[in-house]
Each structure stands twice: as C-alpha cells, then as structure tokens.
PDB file of C-alpha atoms in Angstrom:
ATOM      1  CA  MET O   1      -9.126  15.219 -11.666  1.00 52.00           C
ATOM      2  CA  LYS O   2      -6.474  17.093 -14.032  1.00 59.00           C
ATOM      3  CA  PRO O   3      -2.909  15.613 -13.370  1.00 61.00           C
ATOM      4  CA  VAL O   4      -0.186  17.632 -12.021  1.00 67.00           C
ATOM      5  CA  LEU O   5       3.277  17.177 -13.246  1.00 64.00           C
ATOM      6  CA  ARG O   6       5.952  19.069 -11.802  1.00 59.00           C
ATOM      7  CA  CYS O   7       8.880  17.475 -13.637  1.00 61.00           C
ATOM      8  CA  ASP O   8      10.028  15.138 -16.438  1.00 66.00           C
ATOM      9  CA  LEU O   9       9.521  11.878 -14.678  1.00 75.00           C
ATOM     10  CA  GLY O  10      12.616  10.122 -16.791  1.00 77.00           C
ATOM     11  CA  ARG O  11      12.691   6.456 -17.454  1.00 87.00           C
ATOM     12  CA  PRO O  12      12.886   4.724 -13.950  1.00 93.00           C
ATOM     13  CA  ARG O  13      14.190   1.458 -13.844  1.00 95.00           C
ATOM     14  CA  ALA O  14      12.102   0.399 -10.888  1.00 97.00           C
ATOM     15  CA  LEU O  15       8.688   1.123  -9.766  1.00 97.00           C
ATOM     16  CA  LEU O  16       7.818   0.828  -5.962  1.00 98.00           C
ATOM     17  CA  PHE O  17       3.914   0.547  -5.190  1.00 98.00           C
ATOM     18  CA  ASP O  18       2.171   0.939  -1.740  1.00 97.00           C
ATOM     19  CA  LEU O  19      -0.449  -1.498  -1.089  1.00 94.00           C
ATOM     20  CA  ASP O  20      -3.584  -0.059   0.784  1.00 88.00           C
ATOM     21  CA  GLY O  21      -5.316   2.547  -0.787  1.00 87.00           C
ATOM     22  CA  THR O  22      -2.569   2.638  -3.843  1.00 95.00           C
ATOM     23  CA  ILE O  23      -3.039  -0.455  -5.983  1.00 96.00           C
ATOM     24  CA  VAL O  24      -6.031  -2.075  -3.900  1.00 91.00           C
ATOM     25  CA  ASP O  25      -8.592  -0.795  -1.635  1.00 81.00           C
ATOM     26  CA  THR O  26      -8.036  -3.311   1.097  1.00 75.00           C
ATOM     27  CA  GLU O  27      -8.451  -0.650   3.977  1.00 75.00           C
ATOM     28  CA  THR O  28     -12.183  -0.809   4.012  1.00 80.00           C
ATOM     29  CA  ALA O  29     -12.184  -4.535   4.819  1.00 78.00           C
ATOM     30  CA  PHE O  30      -9.626  -4.205   7.411  1.00 80.00           C
ATOM     31  CA  ARG O  31     -11.283  -1.016   8.930  1.00 85.00           C
ATOM     32  CA  ASP O  32     -14.843  -2.857   9.038  1.00 86.00           C
ATOM     33  CA  SER O  33     -13.579  -6.165  10.380  1.00 86.00           C
ATOM     34  CA  TRP O  34     -12.408  -4.614  13.700  1.00 89.00           C
ATOM     35  CA  LEU O  35     -15.150  -2.394  13.939  1.00 91.00           C
ATOM     36  CA  ARG O  36     -17.434  -5.356  13.629  1.00 90.00           C
ATOM     37  CA  ALA O  37     -15.479  -7.335  15.814  1.00 92.00           C
ATOM     38  CA  GLY O  38     -15.616  -4.904  18.481  1.00 91.00           C
ATOM     39  CA  TYR O  39     -19.366  -4.431  18.078  1.00 92.00           C
ATOM     40  CA  GLU O  40     -20.110  -8.083  18.398  1.00 93.00           C
ATOM     41  CA  TYR O  41     -18.068  -8.207  21.685  1.00 94.00           C
ATOM     42  CA  GLY O  42     -19.454  -5.037  23.163  1.00 94.00           C
ATOM     43  CA  LEU O  43     -15.866  -3.123  22.720  1.00 93.00           C
ATOM     44  CA  GLN O  44     -15.894   0.484  21.323  1.00 90.00           C
ATOM     45  CA  ALA O  45     -13.538   1.818  18.441  1.00 91.00           C
ATOM     46  CA  SER O  46     -13.832   4.317  15.617  1.00 91.00           C
ATOM     47  CA  ALA O  47     -12.658   4.006  12.163  1.00 87.00           C
ATOM     48  CA  LEU O  48      -9.829   6.510  12.907  1.00 88.00           C
ATOM     49  CA  ASP O  49      -8.607   4.267  15.840  1.00 89.00           C
ATOM     50  CA  VAL O  50      -8.454   1.289  13.403  1.00 86.00           C
ATOM     51  CA  ASP O  51      -6.641   3.626  11.035  1.00 78.00           C
ATOM     52  CA  LYS O  52      -4.254   4.798  13.749  1.00 80.00           C
ATOM     53  CA  VAL O  53      -3.584   1.201  14.624  1.00 79.00           C
ATOM     54  CA  ALA O  54      -2.937  -0.218  11.221  1.00 74.00           C
ATOM     55  CA  ALA O  55      -0.286   2.490  10.481  1.00 64.00           C
ATOM     56  CA  LYS O  56       2.203   1.918  13.427  1.00 67.00           C
ATOM     57  CA  GLN O  57       4.181  -1.074  14.374  1.00 59.00           C
ATOM     58  CA  LEU O  58       2.459  -2.536  17.879  1.00 61.00           C
ATOM     59  CA  ASP O  59       5.760  -3.492  19.752  1.00 64.00           C
ATOM     60  CA  GLY O  60       4.709  -7.057  20.401  1.00 67.00           C
ATOM     61  CA  LEU O  61       0.997  -6.037  20.564  1.00 79.00           C
ATOM     62  CA  SER O  62      -1.734  -7.970  18.980  1.00 86.00           C
ATOM     63  CA  THR O  63      -4.366  -5.433  16.981  1.00 88.00           C
ATOM     64  CA  ALA O  64      -7.032  -6.376  19.157  1.00 90.00           C
ATOM     65  CA  GLU O  65      -4.941  -5.229  22.473  1.00 91.00           C
ATOM     66  CA  ALA O  66      -3.607  -1.876  20.786  1.00 88.00           C
ATOM     67  CA  LEU O  67      -7.296  -1.055  19.529  1.00 90.00           C
ATOM     68  CA  PHE O  68      -9.581  -1.970  22.403  1.00 93.00           C
ATOM     69  CA  GLY O  69      -6.915  -2.169  25.281  1.00 90.00           C
ATOM     70  CA  ILE O  70      -7.829  -5.919  26.569  1.00 89.00           C
ATOM     71  CA  HIS O  71      -5.421  -8.286  27.307  1.00 88.00           C
ATOM     72  CA  GLU O  72      -7.587 -11.488  28.345  1.00 92.00           C
ATOM     73  CA  GLU O  73      -6.209 -14.184  25.865  1.00 92.00           C
ATOM     74  CA  SER O  74      -9.336 -15.963  25.125  1.00 93.00           C
ATOM     75  CA  LEU O  75     -11.267 -12.707  24.493  1.00 93.00           C
ATOM     76  CA  LEU O  76      -8.204 -11.647  22.172  1.00 91.00           C
ATOM     77  CA  VAL O  77      -8.433 -14.992  20.176  1.00 92.00           C
ATOM     78  CA  ALA O  78     -11.938 -14.881  19.831  1.00 93.00           C
ATOM     79  CA  ILE O  79     -12.074 -11.045  18.421  1.00 93.00           C
ATOM     80  CA  ALA O  80      -9.109 -11.566  16.304  1.00 90.00           C
ATOM     81  CA  GLY O  81     -11.045 -14.667  14.792  1.00 91.00           C
ATOM     82  CA  PHE O  82     -14.055 -12.610  14.298  1.00 89.00           C
ATOM     83  CA  ALA O  83     -12.177 -10.120  12.575  1.00 88.00           C
ATOM     84  CA  HIS O  84     -10.323 -12.945  10.377  1.00 85.00           C
ATOM     85  CA  ASP O  85     -13.283 -14.549   9.327  1.00 86.00           C
ATOM     86  CA  TYR O  86     -15.015 -11.204   8.185  1.00 83.00           C
ATOM     87  CA  ARG O  87     -11.789 -10.417   6.297  1.00 78.00           C
ATOM     88  CA  GLN O  88     -11.939 -14.033   4.538  1.00 76.00           C
ATOM     89  CA  LYS O  89     -15.324 -13.120   3.201  1.00 78.00           C
ATOM     90  CA  ALA O  90     -14.677  -9.627   1.933  1.00 74.00           C
ATOM     91  CA  ARG O  91     -11.269 -10.482   0.222  1.00 71.00           C
ATOM     92  CA  LYS O  92     -13.485 -12.576  -2.097  1.00 69.00           C
ATOM     93  CA  THR O  93     -14.573  -9.296  -3.447  1.00 71.00           C
ATOM     94  CA  LEU O  94     -11.204  -7.280  -3.632  1.00 80.00           C
ATOM     95  CA  GLU O  95      -9.667  -6.263  -6.762  1.00 84.00           C
ATOM     96  CA  LEU O  96      -7.162  -3.974  -8.013  1.00 91.00           C
ATOM     97  CA  LEU O  97      -7.902  -0.400  -8.919  1.00 92.00           C
ATOM     98  CA  PRO O  98      -8.492   0.636 -11.969  1.00 92.00           C
ATOM     99  CA  GLY O  99      -5.529   0.550 -14.152  1.00 94.00           C
ATOM    100  CA  VAL O 100      -3.022  -1.142 -11.975  1.00 96.00           C
ATOM    101  CA  GLU O 101      -2.480  -4.472 -13.595  1.00 96.00           C
ATOM    102  CA  ASP O 102      -2.026  -2.933 -17.072  1.00 95.00           C
ATOM    103  CA  PHE O 103       0.096  -0.330 -15.498  1.00 95.00           C
ATOM    104  CA  ILE O 104       2.487  -2.711 -14.019  1.00 96.00           C
ATOM    105  CA  LEU O 105       2.289  -5.506 -16.768  1.00 95.00           C
ATOM    106  CA  SER O 106       3.286  -2.670 -19.030  1.00 93.00           C
ATOM    107  CA  ALA O 107       6.289  -1.653 -17.182  1.00 94.00           C
ATOM    108  CA  ARG O 108       7.463  -5.353 -16.506  1.00 95.00           C
ATOM    109  CA  GLY O 109       7.106  -6.063 -20.269  1.00 94.00           C
ATOM    110  CA  SER O 110       9.602  -3.038 -20.516  1.00 93.00           C
ATOM    111  CA  SER O 111      12.347  -4.587 -18.186  1.00 95.00           C
ATOM    112  CA  VAL O 112      11.364  -2.190 -15.497  1.00 96.00           C
ATOM    113  CA  ARG O 113      11.575  -3.998 -11.778  1.00 98.00           C
ATOM    114  CA  THR O 114       8.738  -3.741  -9.453  1.00 98.00           C
ATOM    115  CA  ALA O 115       8.294  -3.756  -5.871  1.00 99.00           C
ATOM    116  CA  LEU O 116       5.419  -3.756  -3.218  1.00 98.00           C
ATOM    117  CA  VAL O 117       6.495  -1.374  -0.220  1.00 98.00           C
ATOM    118  CA  THR O 118       3.978  -1.423   2.493  1.00 96.00           C
ATOM    119  CA  ASN O 119       3.468  -0.849   6.452  1.00 91.00           C
ATOM    120  CA  ALA O 120       1.311  -4.047   6.469  1.00 88.00           C
ATOM    121  CA  PRO O 121       2.522  -7.020   8.151  1.00 87.00           C
ATOM    122  CA  ALA O 122       3.279 -10.236   6.300  1.00 91.00           C
ATOM    123  CA  TRP O 123       0.028 -11.920   7.128  1.00 85.00           C
ATOM    124  CA  ARG O 124      -2.093  -9.097   5.667  1.00 83.00           C
ATOM    125  CA  VAL O 125      -0.188  -9.119   2.597  1.00 92.00           C
ATOM    126  CA  GLN O 126      -0.879 -12.801   2.209  1.00 90.00           C
ATOM    127  CA  GLU O 127      -4.590 -12.076   2.511  1.00 83.00           C
ATOM    128  CA  VAL O 128      -4.515  -9.620  -0.309  1.00 88.00           C
ATOM    129  CA  PHE O 129      -2.307 -11.816  -2.621  1.00 91.00           C
ATOM    130  CA  ALA O 130      -4.739 -14.774  -2.053  1.00 86.00           C
ATOM    131  CA  GLY O 131      -7.868 -12.554  -2.493  1.00 83.00           C
ATOM    132  CA  VAL O 132      -6.639 -10.804  -5.406  1.00 88.00           C
ATOM    133  CA  LYS O 133      -6.904 -12.557  -9.034  1.00 83.00           C
ATOM    134  CA  LEU O 134      -5.331 -10.949 -12.166  1.00 90.00           C
ATOM    135  CA  THR O 135      -7.348 -10.829 -15.284  1.00 90.00           C
ATOM    136  CA  THR O 136      -4.763 -13.272 -16.491  1.00 88.00           C
ATOM    137  CA  GLY O 137      -5.527 -15.951 -13.884  1.00 86.00           C
ATOM    138  CA  LEU O 138      -1.956 -15.735 -12.247  1.00 88.00           C
ATOM    139  CA  ASP O 139      -1.528 -14.360  -8.441  1.00 90.00           C
ATOM    140  CA  LEU O 140      -1.033 -10.817  -7.860  1.00 94.00           C
ATOM    141  CA  ALA O 141       2.224 -11.613  -6.109  1.00 96.00           C
ATOM    142  CA  THR O 142       3.505 -12.211  -9.780  1.00 95.00           C
ATOM    143  CA  LEU O 143       3.543  -8.621 -10.505  1.00 97.00           C
ATOM    144  CA  PHE O 144       6.503  -8.078  -8.064  1.00 98.00           C
ATOM    145  CA  ASP O 145       9.794  -8.708  -8.107  1.00 98.00           C
ATOM    146  CA  VAL O 146      10.250  -7.732  -4.371  1.00 97.00           C
ATOM    147  CA  VAL O 147       7.954  -7.276  -1.393  1.00 98.00           C
ATOM    148  CA  VAL O 148       8.953  -5.483   1.373  1.00 97.00           C
ATOM    149  CA  HIS O 149       6.483  -5.467   4.600  1.00 94.00           C
ATOM    150  CA  SER O 150       6.601  -4.479   8.266  1.00 88.00           C
ATOM    151  CA  HIS O 151       8.367  -8.070   9.157  1.00 85.00           C
ATOM    152  CA  HIS O 152      11.594  -6.641   7.564  1.00 81.00           C
ATOM    153  CA  ARG O 153      11.902  -5.288  10.994  1.00 72.00           C
ATOM    154  CA  ALA O 154      12.430  -1.772   9.717  1.00 75.00           C
ATOM    155  CA  ARG O 155      10.791   1.234  10.941  1.00 89.00           C
ATOM    156  CA  PRO O 156       7.494   1.925   9.276  1.00 89.00           C
ATOM    157  CA  LYS O 157       6.562   4.937   6.832  1.00 91.00           C
ATOM    158  CA  PRO O 158       7.002   7.750   7.182  1.00 92.00           C
ATOM    159  CA  ALA O 159      10.762   6.441   7.815  1.00 95.00           C
ATOM    160  CA  PRO O 160      12.631   5.862   5.183  1.00 96.00           C
ATOM    161  CA  ASP O 161      13.779   2.329   5.807  1.00 97.00           C
ATOM    162  CA  LEU O 162      11.248   0.086   4.021  1.00 97.00           C
ATOM    163  CA  TYR O 163      12.188   2.109   0.631  1.00 98.00           C
ATOM    164  CA  GLU O 164      15.707   1.804   1.407  1.00 97.00           C
ATOM    165  CA  GLU O 165      15.291  -2.155   1.871  1.00 97.00           C
ATOM    166  CA  ALA O 166      13.219  -2.140  -1.727  1.00 98.00           C
ATOM    167  CA  VAL O 167      16.096  -0.345  -3.656  1.00 98.00           C
ATOM    168  CA  ARG O 168      18.523  -2.575  -1.872  1.00 97.00           C
ATOM    169  CA  LEU O 169      16.853  -5.816  -2.700  1.00 98.00           C
ATOM    170  CA  LEU O 170      16.166  -4.540  -6.450  1.00 98.00           C
ATOM    171  CA  ASP O 171      19.906  -3.600  -6.573  1.00 98.00           C
ATOM    172  CA  VAL O 172      18.941  -0.254  -8.125  1.00 98.00           C
ATOM    173  CA  PRO O 173      19.822   3.276  -6.904  1.00 98.00           C
ATOM    174  CA  PRO O 174      17.371   5.359  -5.392  1.00 98.00           C
ATOM    175  CA  ALA O 175      17.749   7.865  -7.877  1.00 95.00           C
ATOM    176  CA  VAL O 176      16.541   5.673 -10.597  1.00 96.00           C
ATOM    177  CA  ALA O 177      13.364   4.362  -8.957  1.00 97.00           C
ATOM    178  CA  LEU O 178       9.936   5.990  -8.504  1.00 96.00           C
ATOM    179  CA  ALA O 179       7.194   5.114  -5.856  1.00 97.00           C
ATOM    180  CA  PHE O 180       3.561   5.445  -5.997  1.00 96.00           C
ATOM    181  CA  GLU O 181       1.705   6.429  -2.895  1.00 95.00           C
ATOM    182  CA  ASP O 182      -1.838   7.578  -2.048  1.00 90.00           C
ATOM    183  CA  SER O 183      -0.808   8.998   1.766  1.00 87.00           C
ATOM    184  CA  VAL O 184       1.626  12.013   2.971  1.00 87.00           C
ATOM    185  CA  THR O 185       3.545   9.367   5.047  1.00 89.00           C
ATOM    186  CA  GLY O 186       4.187   6.978   2.259  1.00 92.00           C
ATOM    187  CA  LEU O 187       5.391   9.842  -0.062  1.00 93.00           C
ATOM    188  CA  ALA O 188       7.508  11.191   3.031  1.00 93.00           C
ATOM    189  CA  ALA O 189       8.923   7.912   3.299  1.00 95.00           C
ATOM    190  CA  ALA O 190       9.759   7.444  -0.354  1.00 96.00           C
ATOM    191  CA  THR O 191      11.495  11.165  -0.479  1.00 95.00           C
ATOM    192  CA  SER O 192      13.296  10.556   2.551  1.00 96.00           C
ATOM    193  CA  ALA O 193      14.847   7.449   0.841  1.00 97.00           C
ATOM    194  CA  GLY O 194      15.898   9.443  -2.298  1.00 97.00           C
ATOM    195  CA  VAL O 195      13.162   8.051  -4.449  1.00 97.00           C
ATOM    196  CA  ARG O 196      10.891  10.417  -6.456  1.00 93.00           C
ATOM    197  CA  CYS O 197       7.252   9.921  -6.035  1.00 92.00           C
ATOM    198  CA  VAL O 198       3.893  10.197  -7.585  1.00 92.00           C
ATOM    199  CA  HIS O 199       0.892  10.827  -5.572  1.00 90.00           C
ATOM    200  CA  ILE O 200      -2.018   8.771  -6.779  1.00 91.00           C
ATOM    201  CA  LEU O 201      -5.119  10.967  -5.707  1.00 84.00           C
ATOM    202  CA  GLN O 202      -8.417  11.268  -7.514  1.00 71.00           C
ATOM    203  CA  ASP O 203      -8.611  15.254  -7.232  1.00 69.00           C
ATOM    204  CA  CYS O 204      -5.022  16.094  -7.702  1.00 68.00           C
ATOM    205  CA  GLY O 205      -6.161  19.846  -6.845  1.00 61.00           C
ATOM    206  CA  ARG O 206      -6.651  18.734  -3.588  1.00 60.00           C
ATOM    207  CA  SER O 207      -3.274  17.201  -3.158  1.00 56.00           C
ATOM    208  CA  ARG O 208      -1.694  18.518  -0.019  1.00 61.00           C
ATOM    209  CA  CYS O 209       1.444  16.168  -0.799  1.00 58.00           C
ATOM    210  CA  ILE O 210       2.775  17.929  -4.066  1.00 64.00           C
ATOM    211  CA  ARG O 211       5.864  19.195  -1.968  1.00 71.00           C
ATOM    212  CA  TYR O 212       6.826  15.611  -1.791  1.00 76.00           C
ATOM    213  CA  ALA O 213       5.496  14.526  -5.043  1.00 84.00           C
ATOM    214  CA  ALA O 214       6.946  15.026  -8.802  1.00 85.00           C
ATOM    215  CA  ALA O 215       3.509  14.345 -10.008  1.00 87.00           C
ATOM    216  CA  CYS O 216      -0.095  13.695  -8.907  1.00 87.00           C
ATOM    217  CA  PHE O 217      -2.337  11.291 -11.187  1.00 90.00           C
ATOM    218  CA  PRO O 218      -6.133  10.486 -10.465  1.00 90.00           C
ATOM    219  CA  ASN O 219      -5.513   7.126 -11.211  1.00 92.00           C
ATOM    220  CA  PHE O 220      -3.213   4.714 -13.268  1.00 94.00           C
ATOM    221  CA  MET O 221      -4.951   4.919 -16.557  1.00 92.00           C
ATOM    222  CA  THR O 222      -3.795   8.656 -16.475  1.00 89.00           C
ATOM    223  CA  ALA O 223      -0.047   7.692 -15.295  1.00 89.00           C
ATOM    224  CA  ALA O 224      -0.049   5.095 -18.324  1.00 88.00           C
ATOM    225  CA  ALA O 225      -1.308   7.999 -20.630  1.00 84.00           C
ATOM    226  CA  HIS O 226       1.689   9.895 -19.412  1.00 77.00           C
ATOM    227  CA  THR O 227       4.239   6.902 -19.853  1.00 65.00           C
ATOM    228  CA  GLU O 228       2.892   6.349 -23.474  1.00 58.00           C
ATOM    229  CA  GLU O 229       3.633  10.247 -24.092  1.00 49.00           C
ATOM    230  CA  GLY O 230       7.203   9.362 -22.959  1.00 47.00           C
ATOM    231  CA  SER O 231       6.748  11.617 -19.895  1.00 49.00           C
ATOM    232  CA  MET O 232       7.919   8.771 -17.809  1.00 53.00           C
TER     233      MET O 232
END
C-alpha cells in the first residue's frame, strides 16, 4: 500500500474525479443488477460482458440490447425495469470511498475548482447523486462545480474529450488541473487531454498505469496526507 510519487504535484487549480471505482463503488451494484436481471429472464451474460457494455457508448442501443442481443420491446422494458429496481434498492447502501468527502471539501475550502468526469450516462450519475449523502447532510452533487458525462456527446474515455470538456467548463488550462482515476482508460484519457493524473489503487506496487500517472495512492487519506505535506 506504499504510495508512488513520481514528481511534485504542485498546487493544482482544479481537481477532476472519475466516478465509478474512484470516489464511489457503483460498479458492483450496476453489474449485479444486470446479471440478476439476466438470470431472472433466462438470459446469460458474464460480469466481464457487463463491464464491457458499461465502458462504451452504445450508439442508440439500450444496455439490455447491447448486453443480451435482444430486441423485443416488451422484454427490453421488463429487463430494464428489473435492473432499475435492483439498483434503487442497492443505492441505499452506496457511500463514498474512505477519505473522499474530506479530501474534496478541503480542496474546495482552498478555492480549488472540482469536476466529476465520467463515461457513465446522465441517468446513472443521477442515481448515484440520489443515493449518496454526505456526512454534512448535503447532496453529493454539491461537491462539484461541473459534471461531465457521456450525454455531452463526446467520445468516451480513453479519448480525451470528456476531460477537455471539463477543463473548458471550469475555464482552467489543462496544465493546472489534476485528475484522479482508477483505470488505465481513465488515466489515458486525462493524459491525452494534457491533464496530469493520480492513480487510485489499493496496491500501488501493482500499478500498470504508472507511465500515465504522476502518482499512485492507495486511497484518498494518503492523497490528503501528501497534500498536507505540501506535495500537491
């Protein structure tokens, strides 16, 4: 769990955060909802299949169509409804990963601008916003000045489009922004947009993404410690 710090992170004017797997574990509920829906209706898909569908734009297809290869309208509606109801129940237990809330609140208290940058569609972002409450009682959405998602009609990560849109909306140069990601696709996207990255990974020694990342921290408590030490 030892952090890896390749260079001085400086003092960024904007922090950009991925959603799934970086600040909150929504991936498990999303994956399970479609696996359970498939089982309920006698359709087969693997966890890897769900992850692949979640990571790409569907060009007008619904998740059920892309995942199960079906097109019967009534069945699509039933499956999507089952998956939605499952996630509605699961989201009641959603919470931010350790250290995230304090880290972002501290940054905002220092006038650092913040953005959420995700491949997820708007409806999925809203599900998470509705399900996660801060310890202050405020909504998760209040942590971000800007939210950029797949409905901005940009190419998904690993293309740089979403990060380019985020820094444009924040009105900051990419060079003074810092992104936090848990995946190689996200790190590649930020790097391609000219934004330096921090890899959030529990075992930094196993990071295969360090060529993209200026640093690797196991969690946001460690990231905060480096911030307090003046490394960022």
